[in-house]
Tab-separated table of C-alpha atoms and ligand atoms in Angstrom:
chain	number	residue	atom	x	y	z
A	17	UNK	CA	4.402	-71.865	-51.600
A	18	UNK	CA	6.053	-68.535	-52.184
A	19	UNK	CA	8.118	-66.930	-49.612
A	20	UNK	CA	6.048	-65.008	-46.475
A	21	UNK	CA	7.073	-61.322	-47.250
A	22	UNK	CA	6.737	-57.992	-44.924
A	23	UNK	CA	6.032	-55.403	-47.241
A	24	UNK	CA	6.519	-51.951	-46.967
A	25	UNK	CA	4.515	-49.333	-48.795
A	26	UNK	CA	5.659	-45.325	-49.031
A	27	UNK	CA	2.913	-42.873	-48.529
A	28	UNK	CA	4.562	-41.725	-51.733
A	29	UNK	CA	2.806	-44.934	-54.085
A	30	UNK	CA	-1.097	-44.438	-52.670
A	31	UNK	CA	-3.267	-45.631	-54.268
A	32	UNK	CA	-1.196	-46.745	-57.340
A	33	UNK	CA	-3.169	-48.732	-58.818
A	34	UNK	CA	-0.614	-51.484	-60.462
A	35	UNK	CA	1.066	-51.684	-56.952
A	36	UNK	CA	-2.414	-53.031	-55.578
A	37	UNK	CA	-2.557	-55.288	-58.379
A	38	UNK	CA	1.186	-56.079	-57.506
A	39	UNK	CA	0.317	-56.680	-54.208
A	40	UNK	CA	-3.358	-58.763	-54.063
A	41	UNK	CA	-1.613	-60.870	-56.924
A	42	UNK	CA	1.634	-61.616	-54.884
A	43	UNK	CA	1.148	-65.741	-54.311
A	44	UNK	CA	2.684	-65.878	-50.839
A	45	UNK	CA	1.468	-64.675	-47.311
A	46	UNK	CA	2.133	-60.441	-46.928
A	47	UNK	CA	2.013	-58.596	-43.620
A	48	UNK	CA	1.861	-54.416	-44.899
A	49	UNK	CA	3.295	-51.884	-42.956
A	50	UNK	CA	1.954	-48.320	-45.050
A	51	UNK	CA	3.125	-45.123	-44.807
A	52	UNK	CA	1.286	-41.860	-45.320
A	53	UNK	CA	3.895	-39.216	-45.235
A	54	UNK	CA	2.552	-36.969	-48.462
A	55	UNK	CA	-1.193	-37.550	-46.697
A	56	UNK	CA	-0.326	-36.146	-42.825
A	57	UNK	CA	1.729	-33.194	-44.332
A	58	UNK	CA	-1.509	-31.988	-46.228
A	59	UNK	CA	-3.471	-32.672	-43.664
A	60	UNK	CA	-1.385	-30.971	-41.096
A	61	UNK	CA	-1.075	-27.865	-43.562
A	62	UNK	CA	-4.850	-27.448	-43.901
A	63	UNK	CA	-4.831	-27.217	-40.333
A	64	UNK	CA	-2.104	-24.424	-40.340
A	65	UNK	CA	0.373	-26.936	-38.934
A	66	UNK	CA	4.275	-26.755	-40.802
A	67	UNK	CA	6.311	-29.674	-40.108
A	68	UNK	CA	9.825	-30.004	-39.551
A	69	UNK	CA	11.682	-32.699	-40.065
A	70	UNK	CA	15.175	-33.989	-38.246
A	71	UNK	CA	17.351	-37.195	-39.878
A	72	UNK	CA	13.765	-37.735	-42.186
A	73	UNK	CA	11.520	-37.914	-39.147
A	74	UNK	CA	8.909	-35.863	-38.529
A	75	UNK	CA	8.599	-33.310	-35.141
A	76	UNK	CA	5.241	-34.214	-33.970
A	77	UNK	CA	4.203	-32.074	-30.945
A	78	UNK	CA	1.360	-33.655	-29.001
A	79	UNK	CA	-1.372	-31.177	-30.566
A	80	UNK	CA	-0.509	-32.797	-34.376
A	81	UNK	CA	-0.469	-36.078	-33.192
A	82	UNK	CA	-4.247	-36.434	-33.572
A	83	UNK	CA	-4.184	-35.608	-37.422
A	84	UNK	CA	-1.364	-37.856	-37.872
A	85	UNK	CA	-3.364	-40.459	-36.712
A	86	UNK	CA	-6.165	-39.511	-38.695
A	87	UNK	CA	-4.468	-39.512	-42.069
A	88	UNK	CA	-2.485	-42.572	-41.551
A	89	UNK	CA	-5.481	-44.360	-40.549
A	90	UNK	CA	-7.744	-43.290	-43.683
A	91	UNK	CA	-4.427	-43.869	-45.818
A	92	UNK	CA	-4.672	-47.591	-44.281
A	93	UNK	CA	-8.373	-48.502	-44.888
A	94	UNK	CA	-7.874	-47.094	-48.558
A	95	UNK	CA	-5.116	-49.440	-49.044
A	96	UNK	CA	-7.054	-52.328	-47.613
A	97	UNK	CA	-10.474	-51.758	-49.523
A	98	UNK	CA	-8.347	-51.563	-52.586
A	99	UNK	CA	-6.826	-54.817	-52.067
A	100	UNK	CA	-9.842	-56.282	-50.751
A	101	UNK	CA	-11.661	-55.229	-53.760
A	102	UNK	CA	-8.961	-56.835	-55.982
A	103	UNK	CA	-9.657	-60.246	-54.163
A	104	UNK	CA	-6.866	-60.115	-51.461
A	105	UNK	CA	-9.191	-59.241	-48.329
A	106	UNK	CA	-7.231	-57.120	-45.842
A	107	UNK	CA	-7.420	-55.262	-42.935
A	108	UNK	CA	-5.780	-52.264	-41.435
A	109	UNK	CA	-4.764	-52.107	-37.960
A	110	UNK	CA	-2.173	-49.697	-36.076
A	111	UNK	CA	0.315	-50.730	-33.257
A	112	UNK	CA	-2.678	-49.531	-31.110
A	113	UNK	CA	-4.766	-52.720	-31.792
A	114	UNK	CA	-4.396	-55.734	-29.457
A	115	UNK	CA	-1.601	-53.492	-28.372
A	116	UNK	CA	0.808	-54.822	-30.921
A	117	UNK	CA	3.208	-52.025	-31.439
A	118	UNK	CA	5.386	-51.293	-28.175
A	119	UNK	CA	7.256	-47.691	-28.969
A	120	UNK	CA	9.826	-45.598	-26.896
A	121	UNK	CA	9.688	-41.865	-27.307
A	122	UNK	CA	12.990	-40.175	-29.047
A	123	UNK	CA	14.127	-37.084	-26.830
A	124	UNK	CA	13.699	-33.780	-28.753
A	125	UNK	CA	10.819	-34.587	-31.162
A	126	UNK	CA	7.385	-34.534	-29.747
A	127	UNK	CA	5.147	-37.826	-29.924
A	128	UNK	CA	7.751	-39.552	-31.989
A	129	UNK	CA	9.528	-42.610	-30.927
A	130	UNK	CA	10.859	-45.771	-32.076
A	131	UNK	CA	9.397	-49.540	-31.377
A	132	UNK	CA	10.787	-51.944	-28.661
A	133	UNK	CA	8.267	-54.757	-28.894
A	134	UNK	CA	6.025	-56.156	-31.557
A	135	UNK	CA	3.525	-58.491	-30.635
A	136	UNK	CA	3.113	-60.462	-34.140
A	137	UNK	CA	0.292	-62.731	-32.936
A	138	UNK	CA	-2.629	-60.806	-33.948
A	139	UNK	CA	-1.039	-60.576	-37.167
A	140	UNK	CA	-0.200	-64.245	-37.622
A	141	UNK	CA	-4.182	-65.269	-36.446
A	142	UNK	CA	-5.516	-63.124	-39.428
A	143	UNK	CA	-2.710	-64.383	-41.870
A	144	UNK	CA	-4.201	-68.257	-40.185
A	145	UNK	CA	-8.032	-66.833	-41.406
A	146	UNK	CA	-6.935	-66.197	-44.921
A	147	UNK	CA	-6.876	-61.988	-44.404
A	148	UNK	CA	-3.685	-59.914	-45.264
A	149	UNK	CA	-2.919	-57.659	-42.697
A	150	UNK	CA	-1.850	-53.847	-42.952
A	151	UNK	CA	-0.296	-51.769	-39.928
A	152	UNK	CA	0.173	-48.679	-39.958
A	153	UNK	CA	2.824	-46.986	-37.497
A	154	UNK	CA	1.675	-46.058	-34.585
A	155	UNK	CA	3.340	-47.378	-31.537
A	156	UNK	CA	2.167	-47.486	-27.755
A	157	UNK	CA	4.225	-46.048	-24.486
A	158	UNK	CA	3.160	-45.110	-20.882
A	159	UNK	CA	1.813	-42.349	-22.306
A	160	UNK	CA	-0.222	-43.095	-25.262
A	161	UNK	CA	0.828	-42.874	-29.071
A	162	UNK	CA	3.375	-42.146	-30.678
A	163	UNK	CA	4.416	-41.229	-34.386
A	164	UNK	CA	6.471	-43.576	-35.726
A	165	UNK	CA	8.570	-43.940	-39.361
A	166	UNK	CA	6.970	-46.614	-41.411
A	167	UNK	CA	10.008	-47.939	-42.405
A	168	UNK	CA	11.099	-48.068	-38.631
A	169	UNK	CA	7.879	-50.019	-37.863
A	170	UNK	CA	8.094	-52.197	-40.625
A	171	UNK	CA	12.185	-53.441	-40.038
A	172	UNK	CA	10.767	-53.701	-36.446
A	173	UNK	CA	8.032	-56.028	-37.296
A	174	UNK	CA	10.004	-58.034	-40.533
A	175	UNK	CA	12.578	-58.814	-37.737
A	176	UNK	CA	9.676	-60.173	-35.221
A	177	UNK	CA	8.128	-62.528	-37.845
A	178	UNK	CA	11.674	-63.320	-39.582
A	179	UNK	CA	10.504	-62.691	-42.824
A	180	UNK	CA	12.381	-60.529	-45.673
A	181	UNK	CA	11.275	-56.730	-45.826
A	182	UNK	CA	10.792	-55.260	-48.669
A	183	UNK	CA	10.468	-51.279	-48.669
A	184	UNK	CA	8.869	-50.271	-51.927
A	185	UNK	CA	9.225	-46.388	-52.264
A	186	UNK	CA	9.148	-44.231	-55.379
A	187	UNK	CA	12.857	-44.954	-56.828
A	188	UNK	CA	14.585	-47.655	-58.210
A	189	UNK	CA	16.698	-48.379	-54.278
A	190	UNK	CA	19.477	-46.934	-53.421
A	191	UNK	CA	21.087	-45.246	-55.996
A	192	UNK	CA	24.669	-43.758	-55.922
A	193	UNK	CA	23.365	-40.315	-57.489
A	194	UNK	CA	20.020	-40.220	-56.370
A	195	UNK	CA	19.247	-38.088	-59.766
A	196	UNK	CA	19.901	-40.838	-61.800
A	197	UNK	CA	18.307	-44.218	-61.457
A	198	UNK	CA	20.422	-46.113	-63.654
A	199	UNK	CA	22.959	-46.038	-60.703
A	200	UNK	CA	21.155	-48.398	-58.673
A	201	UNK	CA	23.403	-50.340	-56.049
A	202	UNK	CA	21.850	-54.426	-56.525
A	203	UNK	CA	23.759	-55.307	-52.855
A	204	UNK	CA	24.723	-53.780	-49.765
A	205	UNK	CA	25.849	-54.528	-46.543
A	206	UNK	CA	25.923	-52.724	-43.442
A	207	UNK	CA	29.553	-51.730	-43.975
A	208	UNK	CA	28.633	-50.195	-47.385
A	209	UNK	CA	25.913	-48.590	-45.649
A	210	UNK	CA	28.353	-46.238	-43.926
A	211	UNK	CA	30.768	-45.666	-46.403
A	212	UNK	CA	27.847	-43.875	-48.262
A	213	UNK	CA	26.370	-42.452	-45.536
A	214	UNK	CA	29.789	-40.854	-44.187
A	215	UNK	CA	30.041	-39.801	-48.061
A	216	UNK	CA	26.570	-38.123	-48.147
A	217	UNK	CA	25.080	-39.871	-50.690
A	218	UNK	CA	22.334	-41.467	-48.804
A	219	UNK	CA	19.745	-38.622	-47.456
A	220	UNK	CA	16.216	-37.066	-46.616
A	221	UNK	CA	13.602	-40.090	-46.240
A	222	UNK	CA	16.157	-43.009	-47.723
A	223	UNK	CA	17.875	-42.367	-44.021
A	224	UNK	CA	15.553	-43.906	-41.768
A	225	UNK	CA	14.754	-46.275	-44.847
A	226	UNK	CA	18.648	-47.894	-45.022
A	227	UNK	CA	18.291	-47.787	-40.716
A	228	UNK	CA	15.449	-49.979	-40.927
A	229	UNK	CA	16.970	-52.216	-43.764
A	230	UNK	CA	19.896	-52.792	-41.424
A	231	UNK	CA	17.514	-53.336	-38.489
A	232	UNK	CA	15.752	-55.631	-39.745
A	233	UNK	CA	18.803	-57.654	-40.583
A	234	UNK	CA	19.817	-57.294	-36.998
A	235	UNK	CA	16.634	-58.215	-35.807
A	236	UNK	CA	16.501	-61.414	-37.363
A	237	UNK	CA	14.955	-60.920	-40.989
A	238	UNK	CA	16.983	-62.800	-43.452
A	239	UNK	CA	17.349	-59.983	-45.915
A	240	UNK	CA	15.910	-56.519	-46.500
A	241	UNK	CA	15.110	-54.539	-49.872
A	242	UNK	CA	14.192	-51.286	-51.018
A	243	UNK	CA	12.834	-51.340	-54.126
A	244	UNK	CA	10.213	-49.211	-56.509
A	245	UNK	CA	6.190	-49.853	-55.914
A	246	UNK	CA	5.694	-51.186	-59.513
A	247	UNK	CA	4.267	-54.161	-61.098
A	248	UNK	CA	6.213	-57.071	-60.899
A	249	UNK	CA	8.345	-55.624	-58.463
A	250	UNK	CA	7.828	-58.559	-55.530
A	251	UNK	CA	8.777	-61.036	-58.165
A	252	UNK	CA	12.137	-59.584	-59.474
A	253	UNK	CA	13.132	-58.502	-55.750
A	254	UNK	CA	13.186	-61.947	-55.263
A	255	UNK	CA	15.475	-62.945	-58.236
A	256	UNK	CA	16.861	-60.541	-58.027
A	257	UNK	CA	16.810	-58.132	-60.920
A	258	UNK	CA	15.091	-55.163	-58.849
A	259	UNK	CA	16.180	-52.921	-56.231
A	260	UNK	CA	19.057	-52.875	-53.320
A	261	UNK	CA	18.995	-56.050	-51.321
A	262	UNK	CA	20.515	-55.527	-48.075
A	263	UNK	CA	22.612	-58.859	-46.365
A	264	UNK	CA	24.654	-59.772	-43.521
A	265	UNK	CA	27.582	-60.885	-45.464
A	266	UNK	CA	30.206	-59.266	-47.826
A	267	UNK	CA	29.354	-58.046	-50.515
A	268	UNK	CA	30.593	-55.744	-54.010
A	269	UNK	CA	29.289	-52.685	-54.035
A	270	UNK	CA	28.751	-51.192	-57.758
A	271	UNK	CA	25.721	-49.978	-59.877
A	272	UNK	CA	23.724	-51.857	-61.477
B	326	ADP	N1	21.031	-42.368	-52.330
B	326	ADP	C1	19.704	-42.276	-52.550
B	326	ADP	N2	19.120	-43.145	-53.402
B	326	ADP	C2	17.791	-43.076	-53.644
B	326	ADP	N3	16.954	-42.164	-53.086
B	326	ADP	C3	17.484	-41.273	-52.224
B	326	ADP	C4	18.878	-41.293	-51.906
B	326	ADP	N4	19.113	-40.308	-51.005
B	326	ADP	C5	17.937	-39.708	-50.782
B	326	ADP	N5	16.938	-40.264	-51.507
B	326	ADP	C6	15.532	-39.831	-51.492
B	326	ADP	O1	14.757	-40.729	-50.702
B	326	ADP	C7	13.434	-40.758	-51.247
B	326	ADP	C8	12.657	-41.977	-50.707
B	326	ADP	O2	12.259	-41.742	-49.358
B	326	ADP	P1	10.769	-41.245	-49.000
B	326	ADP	O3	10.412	-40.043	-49.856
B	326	ADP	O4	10.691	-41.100	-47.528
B	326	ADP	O5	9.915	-42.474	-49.544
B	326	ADP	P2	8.615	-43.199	-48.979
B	326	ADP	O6	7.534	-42.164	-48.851
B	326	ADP	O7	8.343	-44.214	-50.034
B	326	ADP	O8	8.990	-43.822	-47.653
B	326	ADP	C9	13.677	-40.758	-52.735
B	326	ADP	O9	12.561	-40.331	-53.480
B	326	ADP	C10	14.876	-39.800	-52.863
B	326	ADP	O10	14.421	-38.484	-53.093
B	327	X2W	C1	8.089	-39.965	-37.186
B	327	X2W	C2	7.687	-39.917	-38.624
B	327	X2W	O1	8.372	-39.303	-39.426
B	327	X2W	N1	6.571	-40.570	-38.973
B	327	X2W	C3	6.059	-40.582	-40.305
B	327	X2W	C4	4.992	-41.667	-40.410
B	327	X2W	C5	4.521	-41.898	-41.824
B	327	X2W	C6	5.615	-42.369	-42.754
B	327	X2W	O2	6.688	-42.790	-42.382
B	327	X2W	O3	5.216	-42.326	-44.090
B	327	X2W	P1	6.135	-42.587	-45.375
B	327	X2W	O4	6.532	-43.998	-45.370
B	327	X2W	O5	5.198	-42.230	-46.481
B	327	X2W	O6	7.328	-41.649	-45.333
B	327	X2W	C7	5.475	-39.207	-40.688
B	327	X2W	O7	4.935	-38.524	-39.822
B	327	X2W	O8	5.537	-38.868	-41.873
């Protein structure tokens, strides 16, 4: 059987079409974790709400918090009609179901925190009934929800189930210009990791994306990737010939 994968999908790719087929013609088990980034910022502007953003996450003061939920949560059940309707039935859920997101507030930015528990066994009894589920990231405290960065969720829950994450986004991984996608990095490790983040060239929303690479690692996924949301993208992650995989180990560092 092919390998059990946690997949990450960027608000940036909804409702490409060849990354449903992509995904609901991927062989092995998935567990999603969606974003919804480009889909809360409109929503929040419509409703006169700017956001501000600090290291890629977003301020959420308790008033927004509502409409965040809203537009993940439509963002979800899009993705999971779509790959229902393409014969992979799924169903989205947030860390608010069966409780299966803990989160801890981050001082200084609203509702916004990270996650300290994941209870993967609602996900693992609808894997066990034949559905795919999809999460999006919303994590519980004391208090009640809080926003959380996809990719934070999903290194948080690859590292739970001890499967690979892969992050697919809207560029080729990390790159070592960011204009210029033919500089693609195939490997890093977490030492590499901060010799380009203390050289700048990792920034904006790959931040929190490389965090929860190395998290994941640290959590107990095998390896991490970042990769773009394109057809046959799952496949050639795994051989591979797409996007930055992310190990424990040494490893050279040059573009692809
Ligand atoms: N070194 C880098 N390599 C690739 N992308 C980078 C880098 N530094 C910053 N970025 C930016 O990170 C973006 C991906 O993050 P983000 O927009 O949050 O994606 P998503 O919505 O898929 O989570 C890229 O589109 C790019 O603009
Ligand atoms: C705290 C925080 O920043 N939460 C994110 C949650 C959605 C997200 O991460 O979506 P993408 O994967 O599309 O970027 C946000 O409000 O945008």
């Amino acid at each position: 059987m092919s390998e059990a994968l946690l997949v990450k999908v960027g608000g940036s790719l909804r409702g490409a079409e060849a990354l449903l087929d992509e995904l609901s013609g991927y062989p092995g088990p998935l567990v999603l974790v969606h974003g919804g980034g480009p889909e809360i910022g409109a929503l929040l502007e419509r409703l006169g709400f700017q956001s501000r953003f600090v290291e890629g996450l977003r301020v959420t003061p308790e008033e927004q918090l509502e409409a965040v939920e809203m537009a993940l949560y439509l963002t979800g059940k899009r993705l999971a009609e779509g790959l229902s309707r393409r014969g992979r039935k799924a169903v989205a859920l947030s860390g608010r179901d069966a409780l299966c997101l803990r989160g801890q507030a981050l001082p200084g930015l609203g509702r916004v925190g990270e996650v300290v528990g994941v209870e993967a066994g609602l996900l693992l009894d609808l894997l066990a009934g034949g559905y795919t589920p999809l999460l999006a990231p919303i994590a519980l405290d004391e208090a009640g929800p809080l926003n959380v960065n996809a990719d934070t969720a999903a290194g948080a829950v690859a590292g739970a189930l001890r499967w690979p994450a892969v992050f697919l986004t809207d560029v080729e991984g990390v790159l070592e210009d960011p204009q210029d996608p033919r500089t693609r990095l195939p490997r890093l490790t977490p030492e590499g990791v901060e010799a380009l983040k203390a050289r700048g060239v990792v920034r904006g929303g790959m931040l929190p994306k490389v965090a929860a690479a190395l998290r994941a690692l640290a959590a107990g996924a095998p390896w991490a990737a970042i990769a773009k949301g394109e057809r046959g993208v799952l496949g050639r992650v795994l051989s591979g010939e797409a996007g930055t995989r992310f190990t424990p180990g040494e490893a050279p560092e040059k573009p692809a």
